[in-house]
Short mmCIF file of C-alpha atoms in Angstrom, two decimals:
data_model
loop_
_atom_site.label_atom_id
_atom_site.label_comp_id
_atom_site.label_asym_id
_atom_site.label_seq_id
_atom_site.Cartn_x
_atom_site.Cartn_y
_atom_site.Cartn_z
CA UNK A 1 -21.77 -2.46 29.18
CA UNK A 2 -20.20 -4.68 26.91
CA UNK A 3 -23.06 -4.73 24.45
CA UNK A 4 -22.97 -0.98 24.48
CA UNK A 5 -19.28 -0.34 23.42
CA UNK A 6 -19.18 -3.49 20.55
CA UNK A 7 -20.74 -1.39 17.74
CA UNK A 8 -19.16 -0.26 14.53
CA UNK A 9 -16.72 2.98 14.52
CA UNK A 10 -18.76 5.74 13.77
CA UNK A 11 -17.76 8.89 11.89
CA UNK A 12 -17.37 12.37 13.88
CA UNK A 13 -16.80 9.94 17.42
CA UNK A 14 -14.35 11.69 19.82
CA UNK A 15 -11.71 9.42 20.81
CA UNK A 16 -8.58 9.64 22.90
CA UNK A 17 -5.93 7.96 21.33
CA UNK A 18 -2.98 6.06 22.94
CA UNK A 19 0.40 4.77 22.29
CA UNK A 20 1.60 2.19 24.08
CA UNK A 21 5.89 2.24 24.21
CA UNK A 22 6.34 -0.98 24.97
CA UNK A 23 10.47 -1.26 26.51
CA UNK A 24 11.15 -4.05 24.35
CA UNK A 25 9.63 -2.96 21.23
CA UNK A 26 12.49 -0.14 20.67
CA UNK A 27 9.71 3.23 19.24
CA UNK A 28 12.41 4.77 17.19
CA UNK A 29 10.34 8.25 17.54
CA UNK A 30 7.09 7.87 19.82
CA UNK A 31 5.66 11.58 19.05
CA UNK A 32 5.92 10.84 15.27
CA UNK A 33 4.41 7.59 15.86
CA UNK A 34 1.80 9.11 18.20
CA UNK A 35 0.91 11.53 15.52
CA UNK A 36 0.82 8.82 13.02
CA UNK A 37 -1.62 7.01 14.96
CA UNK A 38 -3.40 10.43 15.48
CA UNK A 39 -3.43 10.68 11.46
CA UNK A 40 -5.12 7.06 11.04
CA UNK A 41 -8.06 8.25 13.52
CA UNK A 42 -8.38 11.56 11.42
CA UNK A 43 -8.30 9.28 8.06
CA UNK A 44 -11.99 7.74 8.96
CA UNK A 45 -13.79 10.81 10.06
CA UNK A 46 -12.57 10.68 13.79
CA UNK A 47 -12.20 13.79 16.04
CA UNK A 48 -9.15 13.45 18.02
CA UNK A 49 -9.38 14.82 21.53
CA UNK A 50 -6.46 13.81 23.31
CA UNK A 51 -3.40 11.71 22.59
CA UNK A 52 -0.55 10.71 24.64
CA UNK A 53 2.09 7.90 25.06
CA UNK A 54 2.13 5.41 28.05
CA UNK A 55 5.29 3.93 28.68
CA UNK A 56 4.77 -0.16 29.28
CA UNK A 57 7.49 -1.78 31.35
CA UNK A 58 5.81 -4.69 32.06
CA UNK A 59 2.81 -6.01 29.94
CA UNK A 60 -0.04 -7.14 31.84
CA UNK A 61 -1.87 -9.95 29.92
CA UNK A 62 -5.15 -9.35 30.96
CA UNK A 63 -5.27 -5.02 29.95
CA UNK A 64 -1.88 -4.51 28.44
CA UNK A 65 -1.62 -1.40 31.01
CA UNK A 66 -1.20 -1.57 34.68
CA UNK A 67 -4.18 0.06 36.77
CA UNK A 68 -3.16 3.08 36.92
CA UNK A 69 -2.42 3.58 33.80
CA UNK A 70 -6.13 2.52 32.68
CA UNK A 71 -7.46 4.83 34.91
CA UNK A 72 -5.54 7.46 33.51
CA UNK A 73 -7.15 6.42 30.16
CA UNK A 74 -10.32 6.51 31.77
CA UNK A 75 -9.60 9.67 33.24
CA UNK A 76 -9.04 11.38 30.02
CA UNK A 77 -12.10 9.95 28.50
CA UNK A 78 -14.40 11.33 31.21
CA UNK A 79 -12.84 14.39 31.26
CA UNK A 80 -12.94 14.87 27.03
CA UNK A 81 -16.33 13.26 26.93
CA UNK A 82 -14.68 10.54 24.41
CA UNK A 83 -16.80 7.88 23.21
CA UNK A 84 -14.01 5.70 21.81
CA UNK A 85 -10.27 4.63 22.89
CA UNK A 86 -7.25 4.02 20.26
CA UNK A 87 -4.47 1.79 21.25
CA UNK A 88 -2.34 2.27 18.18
CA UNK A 89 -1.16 -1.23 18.87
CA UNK A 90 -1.69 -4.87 18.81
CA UNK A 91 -4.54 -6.10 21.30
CA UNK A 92 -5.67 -9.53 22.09
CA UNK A 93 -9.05 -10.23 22.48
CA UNK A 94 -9.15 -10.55 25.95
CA UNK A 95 -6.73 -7.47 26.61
CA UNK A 96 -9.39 -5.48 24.00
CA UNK A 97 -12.49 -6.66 26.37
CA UNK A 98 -10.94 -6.29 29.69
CA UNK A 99 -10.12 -2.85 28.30
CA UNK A 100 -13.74 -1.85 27.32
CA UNK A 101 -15.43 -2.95 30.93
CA UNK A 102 -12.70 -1.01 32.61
CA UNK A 103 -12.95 2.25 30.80
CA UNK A 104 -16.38 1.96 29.29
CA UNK A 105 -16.05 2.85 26.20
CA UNK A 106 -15.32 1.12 22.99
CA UNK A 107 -11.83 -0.13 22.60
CA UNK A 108 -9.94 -0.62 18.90
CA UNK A 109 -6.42 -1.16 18.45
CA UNK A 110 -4.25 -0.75 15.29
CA UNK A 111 -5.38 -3.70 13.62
CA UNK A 112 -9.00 -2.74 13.78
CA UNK A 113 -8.81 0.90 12.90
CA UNK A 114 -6.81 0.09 9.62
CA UNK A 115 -9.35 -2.44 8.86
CA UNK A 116 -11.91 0.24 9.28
CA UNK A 117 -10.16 2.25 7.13
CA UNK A 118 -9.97 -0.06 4.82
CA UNK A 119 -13.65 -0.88 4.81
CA UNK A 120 -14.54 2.70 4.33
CA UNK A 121 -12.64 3.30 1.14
CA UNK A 122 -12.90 0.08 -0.88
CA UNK A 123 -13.91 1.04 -4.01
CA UNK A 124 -13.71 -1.80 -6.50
CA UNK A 125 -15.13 -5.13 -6.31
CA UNK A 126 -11.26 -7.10 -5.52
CA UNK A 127 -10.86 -4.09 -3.17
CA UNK A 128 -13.88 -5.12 -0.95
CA UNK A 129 -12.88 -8.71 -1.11
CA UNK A 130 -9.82 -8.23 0.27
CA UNK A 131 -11.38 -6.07 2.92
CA UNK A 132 -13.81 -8.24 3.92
CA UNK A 133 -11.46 -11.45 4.06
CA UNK A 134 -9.60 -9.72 5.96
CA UNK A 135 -12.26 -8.15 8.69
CA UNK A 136 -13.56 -11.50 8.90
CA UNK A 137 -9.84 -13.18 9.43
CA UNK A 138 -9.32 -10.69 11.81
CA UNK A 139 -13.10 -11.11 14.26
CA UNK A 140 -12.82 -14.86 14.05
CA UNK A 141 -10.56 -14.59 16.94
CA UNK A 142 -12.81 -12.03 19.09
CA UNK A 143 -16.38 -13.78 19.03
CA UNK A 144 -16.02 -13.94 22.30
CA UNK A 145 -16.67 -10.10 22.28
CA UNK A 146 -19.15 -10.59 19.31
CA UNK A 147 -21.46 -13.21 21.41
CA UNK A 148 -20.96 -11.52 24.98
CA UNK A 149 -24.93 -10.65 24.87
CA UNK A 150 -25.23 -14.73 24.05
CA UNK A 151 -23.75 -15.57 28.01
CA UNK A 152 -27.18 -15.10 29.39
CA UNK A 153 -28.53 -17.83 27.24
CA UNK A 154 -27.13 -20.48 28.48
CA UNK A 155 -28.65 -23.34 29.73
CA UNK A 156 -28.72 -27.71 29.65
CA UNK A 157 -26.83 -29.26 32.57
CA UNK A 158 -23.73 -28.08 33.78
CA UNK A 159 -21.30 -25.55 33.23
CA UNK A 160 -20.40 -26.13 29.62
CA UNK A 161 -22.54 -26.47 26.38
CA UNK A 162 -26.23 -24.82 26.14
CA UNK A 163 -27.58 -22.21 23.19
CA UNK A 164 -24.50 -19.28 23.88
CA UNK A 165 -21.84 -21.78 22.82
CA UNK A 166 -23.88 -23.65 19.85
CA UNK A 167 -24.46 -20.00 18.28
CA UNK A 168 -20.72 -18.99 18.96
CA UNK A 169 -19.77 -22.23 16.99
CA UNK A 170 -22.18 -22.23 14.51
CA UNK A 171 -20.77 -18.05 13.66
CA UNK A 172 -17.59 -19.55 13.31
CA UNK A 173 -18.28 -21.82 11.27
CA UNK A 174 -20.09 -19.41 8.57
CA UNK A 175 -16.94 -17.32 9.08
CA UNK A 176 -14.84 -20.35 8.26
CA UNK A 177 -16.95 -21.36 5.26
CA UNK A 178 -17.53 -17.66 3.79
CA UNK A 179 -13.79 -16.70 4.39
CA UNK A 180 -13.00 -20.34 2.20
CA UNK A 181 -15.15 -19.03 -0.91
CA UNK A 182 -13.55 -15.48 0.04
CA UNK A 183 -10.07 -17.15 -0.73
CA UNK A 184 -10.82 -19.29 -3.70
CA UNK A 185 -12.68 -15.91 -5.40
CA UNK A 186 -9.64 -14.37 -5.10
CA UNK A 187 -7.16 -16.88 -5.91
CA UNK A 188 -9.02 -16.63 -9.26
CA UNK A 189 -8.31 -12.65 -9.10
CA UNK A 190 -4.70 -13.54 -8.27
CA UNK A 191 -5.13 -15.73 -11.40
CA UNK A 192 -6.81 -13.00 -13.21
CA UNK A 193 -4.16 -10.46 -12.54
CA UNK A 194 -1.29 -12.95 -13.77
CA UNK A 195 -3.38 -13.18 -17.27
CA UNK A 196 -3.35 -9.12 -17.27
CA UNK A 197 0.74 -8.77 -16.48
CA UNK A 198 1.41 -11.93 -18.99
CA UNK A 199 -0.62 -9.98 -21.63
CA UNK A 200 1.35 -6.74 -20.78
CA UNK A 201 4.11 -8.64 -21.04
CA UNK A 202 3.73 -9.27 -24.66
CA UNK A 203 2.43 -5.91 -25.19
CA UNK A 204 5.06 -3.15 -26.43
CA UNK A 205 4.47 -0.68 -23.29
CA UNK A 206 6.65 -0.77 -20.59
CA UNK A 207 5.54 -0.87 -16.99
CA UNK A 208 6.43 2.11 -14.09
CA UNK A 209 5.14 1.24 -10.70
CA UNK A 210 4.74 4.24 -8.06
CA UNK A 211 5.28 2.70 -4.68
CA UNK A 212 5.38 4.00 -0.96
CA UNK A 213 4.57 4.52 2.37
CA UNK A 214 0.99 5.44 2.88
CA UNK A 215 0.12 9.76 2.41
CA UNK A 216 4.27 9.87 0.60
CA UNK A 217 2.40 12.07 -2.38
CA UNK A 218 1.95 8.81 -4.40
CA UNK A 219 -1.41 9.41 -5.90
CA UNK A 220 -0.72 13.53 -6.46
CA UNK A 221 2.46 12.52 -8.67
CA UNK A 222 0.44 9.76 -10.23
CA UNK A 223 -2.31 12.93 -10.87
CA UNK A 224 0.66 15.27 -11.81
CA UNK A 225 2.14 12.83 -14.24
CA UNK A 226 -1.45 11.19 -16.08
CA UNK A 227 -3.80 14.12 -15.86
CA UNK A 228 -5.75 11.98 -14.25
CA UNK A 229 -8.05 12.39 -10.81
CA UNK A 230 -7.23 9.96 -8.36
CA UNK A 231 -7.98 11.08 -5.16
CA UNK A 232 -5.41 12.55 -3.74
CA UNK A 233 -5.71 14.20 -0.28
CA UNK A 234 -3.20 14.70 2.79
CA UNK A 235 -4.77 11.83 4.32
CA UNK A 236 -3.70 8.29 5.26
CA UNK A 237 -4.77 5.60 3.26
CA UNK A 238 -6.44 8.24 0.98
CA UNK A 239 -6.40 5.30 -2.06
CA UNK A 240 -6.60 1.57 -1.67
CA UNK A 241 -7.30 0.34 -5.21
CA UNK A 242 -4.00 0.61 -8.21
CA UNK A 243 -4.58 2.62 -10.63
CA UNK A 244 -2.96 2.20 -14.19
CA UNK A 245 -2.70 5.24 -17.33
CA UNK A 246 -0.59 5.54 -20.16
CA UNK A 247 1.92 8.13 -19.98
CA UNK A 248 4.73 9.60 -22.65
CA UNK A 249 8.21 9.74 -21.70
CA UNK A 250 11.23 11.18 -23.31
CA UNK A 251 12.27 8.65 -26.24
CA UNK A 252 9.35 6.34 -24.75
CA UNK A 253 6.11 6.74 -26.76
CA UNK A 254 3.84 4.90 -24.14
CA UNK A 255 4.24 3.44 -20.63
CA UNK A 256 1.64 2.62 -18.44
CA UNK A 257 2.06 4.17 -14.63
CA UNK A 258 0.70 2.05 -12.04
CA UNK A 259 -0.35 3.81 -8.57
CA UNK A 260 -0.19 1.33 -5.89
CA UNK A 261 -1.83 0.90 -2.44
CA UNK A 262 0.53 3.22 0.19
CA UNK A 263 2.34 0.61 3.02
CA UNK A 264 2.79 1.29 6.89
CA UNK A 265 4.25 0.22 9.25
CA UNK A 266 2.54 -2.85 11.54
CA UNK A 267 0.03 -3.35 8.54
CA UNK A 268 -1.85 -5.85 10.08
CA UNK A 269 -0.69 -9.60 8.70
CA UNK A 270 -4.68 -10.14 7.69
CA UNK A 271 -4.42 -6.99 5.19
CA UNK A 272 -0.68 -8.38 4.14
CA UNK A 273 -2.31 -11.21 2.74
CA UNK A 274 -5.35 -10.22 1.37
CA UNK A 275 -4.08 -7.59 -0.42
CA UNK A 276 -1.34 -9.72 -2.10
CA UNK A 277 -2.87 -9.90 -5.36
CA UNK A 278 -2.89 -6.76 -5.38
CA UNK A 279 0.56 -5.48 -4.56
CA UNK A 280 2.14 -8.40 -6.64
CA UNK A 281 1.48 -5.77 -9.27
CA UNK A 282 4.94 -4.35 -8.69
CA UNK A 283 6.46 -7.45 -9.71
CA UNK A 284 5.83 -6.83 -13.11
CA UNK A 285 7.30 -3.31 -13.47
CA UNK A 286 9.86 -2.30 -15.56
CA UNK A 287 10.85 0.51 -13.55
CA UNK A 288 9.79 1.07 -9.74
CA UNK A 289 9.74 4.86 -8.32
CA UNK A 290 9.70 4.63 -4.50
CA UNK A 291 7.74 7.91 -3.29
CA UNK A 292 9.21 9.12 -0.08
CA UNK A 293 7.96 12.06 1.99
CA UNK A 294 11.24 13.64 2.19
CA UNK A 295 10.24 15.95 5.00
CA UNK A 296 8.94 13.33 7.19
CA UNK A 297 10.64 13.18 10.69
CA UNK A 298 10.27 9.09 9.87
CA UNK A 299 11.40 9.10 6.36
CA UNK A 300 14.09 6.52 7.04
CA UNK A 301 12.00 3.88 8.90
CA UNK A 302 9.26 4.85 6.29
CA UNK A 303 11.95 3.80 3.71
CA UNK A 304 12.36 0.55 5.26
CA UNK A 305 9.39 -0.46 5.91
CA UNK A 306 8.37 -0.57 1.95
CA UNK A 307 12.17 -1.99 1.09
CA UNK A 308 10.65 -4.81 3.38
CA UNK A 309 6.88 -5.21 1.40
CA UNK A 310 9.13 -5.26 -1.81
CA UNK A 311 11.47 -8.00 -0.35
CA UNK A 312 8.74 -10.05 0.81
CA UNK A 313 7.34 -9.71 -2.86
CA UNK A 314 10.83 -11.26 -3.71
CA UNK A 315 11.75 -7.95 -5.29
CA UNK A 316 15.36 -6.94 -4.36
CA UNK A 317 16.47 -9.40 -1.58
CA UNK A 318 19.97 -10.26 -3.69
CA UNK A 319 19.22 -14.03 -3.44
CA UNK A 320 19.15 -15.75 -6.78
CA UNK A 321 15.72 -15.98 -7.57
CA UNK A 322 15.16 -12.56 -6.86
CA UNK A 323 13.66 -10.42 -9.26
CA UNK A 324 15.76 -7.50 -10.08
CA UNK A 325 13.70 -4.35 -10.62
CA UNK A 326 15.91 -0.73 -11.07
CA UNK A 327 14.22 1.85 -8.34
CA UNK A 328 14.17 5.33 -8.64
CA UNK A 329 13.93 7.28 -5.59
CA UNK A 330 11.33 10.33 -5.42
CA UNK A 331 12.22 12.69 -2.63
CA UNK A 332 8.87 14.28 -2.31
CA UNK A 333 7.53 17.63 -0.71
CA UNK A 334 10.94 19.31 -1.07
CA UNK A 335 8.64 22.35 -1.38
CA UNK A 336 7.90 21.38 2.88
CA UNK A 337 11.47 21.62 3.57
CA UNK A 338 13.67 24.33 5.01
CA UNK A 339 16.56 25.36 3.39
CA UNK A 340 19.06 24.01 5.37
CA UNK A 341 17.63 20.87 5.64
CA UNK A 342 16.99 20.77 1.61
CA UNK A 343 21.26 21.86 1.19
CA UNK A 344 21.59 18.70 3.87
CA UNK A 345 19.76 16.33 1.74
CA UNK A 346 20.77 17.59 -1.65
CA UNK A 347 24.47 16.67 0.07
CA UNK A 348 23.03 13.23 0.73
CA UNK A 349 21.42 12.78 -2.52
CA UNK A 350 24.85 13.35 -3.83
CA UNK A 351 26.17 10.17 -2.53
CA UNK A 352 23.00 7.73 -2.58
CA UNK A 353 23.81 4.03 -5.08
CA UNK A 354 20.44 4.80 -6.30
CA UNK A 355 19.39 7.38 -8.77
CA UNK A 356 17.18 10.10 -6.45
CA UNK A 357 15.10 12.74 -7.76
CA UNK A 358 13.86 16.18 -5.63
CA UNK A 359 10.42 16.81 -6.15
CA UNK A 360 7.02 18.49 -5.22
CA UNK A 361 3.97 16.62 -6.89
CA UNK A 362 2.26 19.50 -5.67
CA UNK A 363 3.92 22.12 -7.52
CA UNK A 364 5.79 20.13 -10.17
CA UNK A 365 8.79 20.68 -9.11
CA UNK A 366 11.32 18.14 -10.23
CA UNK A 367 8.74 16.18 -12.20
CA UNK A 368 10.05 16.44 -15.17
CA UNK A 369 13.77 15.22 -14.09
CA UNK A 370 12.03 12.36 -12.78
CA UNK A 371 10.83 11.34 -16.41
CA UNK A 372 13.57 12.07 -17.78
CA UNK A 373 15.61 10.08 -15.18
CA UNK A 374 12.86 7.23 -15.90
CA UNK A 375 13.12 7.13 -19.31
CA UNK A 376 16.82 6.76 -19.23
CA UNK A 377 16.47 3.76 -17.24
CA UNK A 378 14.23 2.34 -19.66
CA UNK A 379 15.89 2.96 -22.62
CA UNK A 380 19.35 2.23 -21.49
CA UNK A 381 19.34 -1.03 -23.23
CA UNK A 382 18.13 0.25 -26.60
CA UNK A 383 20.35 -0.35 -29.33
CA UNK A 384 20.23 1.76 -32.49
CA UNK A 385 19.07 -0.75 -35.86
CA UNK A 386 19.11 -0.45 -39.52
CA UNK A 387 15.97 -2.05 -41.71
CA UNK A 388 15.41 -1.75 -45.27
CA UNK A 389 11.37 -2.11 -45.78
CA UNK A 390 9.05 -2.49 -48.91
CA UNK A 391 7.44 0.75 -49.10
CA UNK A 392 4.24 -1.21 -49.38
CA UNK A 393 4.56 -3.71 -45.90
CA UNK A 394 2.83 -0.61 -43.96
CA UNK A 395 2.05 -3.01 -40.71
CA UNK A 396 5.73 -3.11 -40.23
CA UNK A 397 6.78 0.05 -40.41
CA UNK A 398 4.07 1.45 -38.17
CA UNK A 399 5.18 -0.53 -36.08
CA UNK A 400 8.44 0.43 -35.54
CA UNK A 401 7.33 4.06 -35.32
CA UNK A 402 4.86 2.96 -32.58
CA UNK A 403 7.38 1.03 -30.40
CA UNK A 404 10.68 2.25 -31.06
CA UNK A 405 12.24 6.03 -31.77
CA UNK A 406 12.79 6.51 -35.32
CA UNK A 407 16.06 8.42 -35.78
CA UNK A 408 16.23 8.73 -39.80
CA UNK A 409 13.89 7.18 -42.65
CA UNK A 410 14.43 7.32 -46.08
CA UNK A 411 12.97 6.57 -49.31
CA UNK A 412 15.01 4.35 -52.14
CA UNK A 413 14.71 1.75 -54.98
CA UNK A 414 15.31 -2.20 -54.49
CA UNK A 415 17.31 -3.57 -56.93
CA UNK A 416 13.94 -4.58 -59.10
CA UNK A 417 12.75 -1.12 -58.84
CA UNK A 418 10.29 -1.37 -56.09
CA UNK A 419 10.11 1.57 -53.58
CA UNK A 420 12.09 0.82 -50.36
CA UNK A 421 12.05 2.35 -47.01
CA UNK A 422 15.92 2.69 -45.19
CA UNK A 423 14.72 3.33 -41.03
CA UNK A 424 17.24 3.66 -38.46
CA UNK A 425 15.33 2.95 -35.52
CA UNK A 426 16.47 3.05 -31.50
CA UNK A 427 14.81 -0.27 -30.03
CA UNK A 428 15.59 -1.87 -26.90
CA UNK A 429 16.17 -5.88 -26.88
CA UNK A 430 12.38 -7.16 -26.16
CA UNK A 431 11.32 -4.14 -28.74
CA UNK A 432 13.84 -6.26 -31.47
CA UNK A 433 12.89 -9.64 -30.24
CA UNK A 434 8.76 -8.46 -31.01
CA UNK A 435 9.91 -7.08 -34.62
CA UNK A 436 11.15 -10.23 -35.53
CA UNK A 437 8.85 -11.78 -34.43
CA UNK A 438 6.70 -9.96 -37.00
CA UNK A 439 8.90 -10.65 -39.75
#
């Protein structure tokens, strides 16, 4: 049986999926968690066919549930014809295999269905990296489930060693060596990626970073904003790989908008470091604007789950060597709310530290407010400066109308004669350090 149920996920597989309320974990909302779980299923292609929550007083090492409880699993697997079992939690190895002879059918738990996820929409070479360091970190732990078909090859004298165990080791050890080269290929990305922010650095063009919990709206503002056609669907996980454009703001010619891979809650500690190179991208903004789904029954534990990502990016914590990064809240699908709950949270809005924004990437609304509010941030600094130019040093003068907002220019004589150019130009202080730079 066990070689039967240890094949990939396939798409269009009925499964029942099952939440697990553990008494010491403390579910804040177990139906919006169940249908969360529900939504990661539906993310890969998966048809959903029942779904319900088992309370767990006591875990049992060996299946997680009691008996009964499994059979109740069971139960609802024979009775949906289900070909595949959800535990949208954390399984060991053993619990996952005791699980799969018990009810027959395949058994994945949180871990493994994000990975799968994952896997499936990987679209860039880093992206598939990361995925596959991470698949790999995660099944070097379960070859006992990968090798099960290996137990009836053993042999030699007696009851340890023979060809099942030299095979098991020998897999590990290719997982061990390929997941080494996996790292060092992208420490050099990580290295790669330090190059690209240290070169953005210098450039004129400040960064705005669009962060969030996974299916907030992220990549339909990031469309709304750019023009651009990111995928954007009201799925889970619906974009893995960032995305940068170049955008104009109010009194900011160019900034580049960065859409960044959507965060959840229990994201599996393989996928947390794998996909560090990738989300250390938000380090270098200028700006960060924190997509929430505003109508979200979990908005709050949405919010801080990605206020603990950016902490553990060292982005916000208050300690000294913190990196200090103004955040703009986007209160998104305000178009999905009623209107006493939008008059509630307009109240709320009212008396939030942070600057927060209503919006609807879907419709627009609010979108512009949001630039605007963006753009105020960015050029709060900016200090207004008088030059007097040659008319003839053209470099310099295009550049301050390419990096700064020219407020008045006019034409004049030096005192030899020579045409002169008098600018009055709005710069903030890295915009004035760059000029002078120039001179």
């Amino acid at each position: 049986m066990t070689e039967d149920v240890s094949g990939e996920v396939s798409r269009g597989a009925k499964a029942v999926v099952v939440l697990p309320d553990i008494r010491a974990a403390h579910i804040q909302d177990p139906e919006a968690r169940l249908a969360e779980g529900c939504g990661l299923a539906l993310a890969i292609g998966i048809e959903v066919v029942e779904s319900f929550i088992v309370p767990v007083r006591d875990v049992r090492p060996a299946t997680l549930f009691g008996s009964g409880q499994v059979d109740r699993i069971k139960l609802a697997c024979d009775m949906e014809e289900a070909e595949l079992v959800i535990v949208d939690g954390a399984l060991s190895a053993i619990q996952q295999r005791n699980l799969e002879e018990k009810i027959g059918r395949k058994v994945i738990d949180r871990t493994g269905l994000i990975l799968e996820i994952f896997g499936e929409r990987a679209a860039t070479a880093e992206g598939r990296l990361q995925v596959e360091l991470a698949h790999l970190d995660y099944q070097a732990g379960r070859l006992v489930r990968s090798w099960t078909h290996l137990e009836r090859q053993r042999g030699g004298f007696g009851f340890l060693g023979g060809p099942g165990e030299t095979q098991i080791e020998a897999d590990r050890r290719m997982i061990r060596d390929r997941m080494g080269r996996l790292r060092r290929e992208l420490e050099q990305v990580r290295r790669t990626r330090a190059l690209h922010r240290a070169r953005r650095g210098r450039a004129p063009w400040p960064v705005v970073a669009l962060v969030g919990y996974t299916n907030a709206g992220k990549s339909t503002l990031f469309n709304r904003m750019t023009g651009a056609g990111v995928m954007a669907e009201d799925l889970l996980f619906a974009t893995l790989d960032p995305t940068m454009r170049g955008i104009t703001l109010p009194g900011v010619e160019k900034a580049i908008l960065s859409d960044t891979v959507g965060f959840i809650s229990d994201l599996p500690t393989q996928l947390v470091a794998a996909f560090r190179a990738t989300l250390e991208e938000v380090t270098g903004a200028d700006v960060i604007v924190h997509v929430r789904d505003i109508s979200s029954p979990m908005t709050d534990m949405q919010k801080a789950e990605v206020e603990q990502v950016l902490a553990d990016l060292g982005v916000n914590t208050g300690e000294e060597d913190s990196l200090v990064i103004p955040v703009v809240e986007a209160w998104n699908k305000w178009d999905a709310l009623t209107e006493v709950r939008s008059e509630e949270l307009t109240e709320q809005a009212e008396r939030e530290e942070r600057a927060v924004v209503p919006l609807s990437a879907l419709t627009g609304l609010g979108v512009v407010a949001l630039e605007r509010t963006v753009s105020d941030i960015l050029t709060a600094s900016a200090v207004v400066h008088s030059f007097t130019l040659p008319a003839t040093d053209g470099q310099r003068i295009a550049w301050l109308h390419a990096h700064g907002e020219v407020l008045d220019e006019r034409t004049g004589k030096g005192e030899d004669g020579s045409p002169q150019l008098e600018m009055a130009v709005r710069l903030d202080p890295r915009e004035y350090g760059k000029f002078l730079a120039l001179s």
